[in-house]
């Protein structure tokens, strides 16, 4: 049973489990299983999915089938299928494959940027300019999104200055990104810092700031999402089953769980278009695809409130 | 390492694990262990603890030693020691034992009230008037707190009207309660409903509304606490290790974890007076006292950010 939407406000949840989730998991999920995942998420109402990453297969064998998965996703009417592209080469693959959007990751933390991307933040900005030129030359309409990670601090560098994050958001847009997003890559954000930074970022770039990406490393994922919601953010990244994380945050839980976030927003009266009980069913399938992996999130334990749609064999996913 | 407190705002966390937590756990924690818990929480900076419940021992054998535990707590300078009292008889025991505060539970859900307390909400209000008379006659200064539970809905009745919750808050104060609190007993609240109800309640009764009590049944515990914080609430209940819950919400995780809540508030710049790393150490002891029980919360997995004070043998508490 869906909740009513007294606020009449829509929210968009982008499923990033197939990219941010699976890249941090050792198990390789088959292309067929990924396609079932995408179909089921689509059937549950999800309309934006980051399906993979255009990186060399030797670096992330889990995502080596990104082109094939993308081709499948592109068949679903109304689904926005995006991919991560670390550089121009990845963007050229994404353009050739027909992705709707390309997410270029940038770490606001200089130290994290060098460790993770082997480039400084400004070198990534320069790469975005090259990607924009390639996109414009190709005649393809794929959107370019600059994803600013470690926006709230990082394990390697510690503090990341708000001014630096804001500078990089503007630099990405100036270099030709169509939109930007902000990510708490390693779980350093709290509701107060989220409120401050998103307020300033929205003031600076308006609705070109499209997605908020939170990890649940210290249990504040939903609280941070609510704080971002309060500033006016309406787009959120999330991973089914709360999978994902960062190689630099060992032992920690992953992204905000899609099912938990969708449920919170629906309970708040927002219209996500998502049927949470269907996501809880899909979460059970995900556990079968990832045997031995600990899934996260909370909703699966108690189930949704109305409709009594607590999926039956929950113990199997514990 | 403590975070700075740029906001200069204080927050109070009342540890309710010894009552709300232990009452839902089958294992009986010894009096000596409870006293160690209280001492360690006090050493970590906790200054309000609900130490037990003045109910017949046959109903809650886990809390049969409440008087002894209370006597221990009363020796700690500056510690506010409260007990739950279900009725006049319990209040007479609390007054005789010298408790600083008595929390009288009331369920705003009529159905939950009858099932759990065997009284209607208004019968509880009448009992509060009798407790006030007994308190005044005794010459003891113990505060009377009316704790309004199932304030956001309940598993038995479903919806609970905001107007009814507000009526009961006022009725409790009119009957002689010194202060009141609001509890999401079974995890039905979301940040929007929290924001609405606490706004209205604070408008109605001001700072006589002292504590917000959230469960983490569907993962929204911290998000709800932040929403209450935003309305101006500065007092929160929490249970170490996220233990607790409600017999009518099976399988669900328990209260907001004290260590997670304290950490979130500190990261937000609030001064809780609590050293979170010390609570993480205490959480490990709690796991030894509750073998086989699943503790909850998130912070213990990743540890606090500054100071690197991730306790060593965390795997033992997984």
XYZ file of C-alpha atoms in Angstrom, chain B residues 14 20 103-108 145-153 160-170 172 179-186 189 193-206 208-215 224-225 228 231 233 235-238 255:
70
model
C 19.335 10.207 29.052
C 13.845 0.183 28.221
C 8.552 8.523 34.576
C 4.899 7.528 34.249
C 4.262 5.841 30.889
C 1.092 6.636 28.993
C 0.179 5.237 25.585
C -1.523 7.732 23.325
C 7.380 13.045 34.121
C 4.503 11.945 31.918
C 5.941 9.864 29.107
C 3.552 9.782 26.148
C 4.321 6.710 24.064
C 3.011 5.457 20.697
C 2.806 9.163 19.887
C 3.294 8.500 16.155
C 1.097 5.457 15.726
C -2.757 8.021 16.511
C -4.155 11.522 16.033
C -1.840 14.449 16.766
C -4.688 16.222 18.534
C -5.053 13.313 20.937
C -1.328 13.334 21.718
C -1.419 17.066 22.378
C -4.533 16.708 24.550
C -2.798 14.047 26.659
C 0.376 16.138 27.091
C -1.721 18.984 28.457
C -0.696 15.146 32.177
C 7.288 17.656 32.667
C 6.433 15.435 29.730
C 8.167 13.487 26.975
C 7.156 12.050 23.608
C 8.077 8.579 22.439
C 7.891 6.757 19.127
C 7.519 3.466 20.954
C 7.258 1.196 17.931
C 7.729 8.171 13.159
C 5.819 13.694 11.402
C 8.416 14.331 14.120
C 8.854 17.881 12.940
C 5.096 18.503 12.883
C 4.272 16.961 16.269
C 7.225 18.371 18.215
C 6.590 21.817 16.756
C 2.996 21.714 17.949
C 3.853 20.168 21.300
C 6.568 22.736 22.038
C 4.168 25.486 21.060
C 1.619 24.052 23.515
C 3.734 23.192 26.556
C 7.112 24.850 25.953
C 8.055 21.292 29.939
C 8.412 18.914 26.967
C 11.809 17.615 27.953
C 12.693 14.364 26.146
C 12.312 12.848 22.698
C 12.435 9.057 22.656
C 12.998 7.317 19.336
C 13.348 3.728 18.296
C 14.024 11.603 13.699
C 16.319 12.844 16.458
C 13.315 16.920 16.767
C 12.283 22.010 16.358
C 14.317 19.728 21.447
C 16.766 16.205 25.536
C 16.887 12.683 24.088
C 16.500 9.146 25.377
C 18.809 6.456 24.026
C 16.171 2.312 20.661
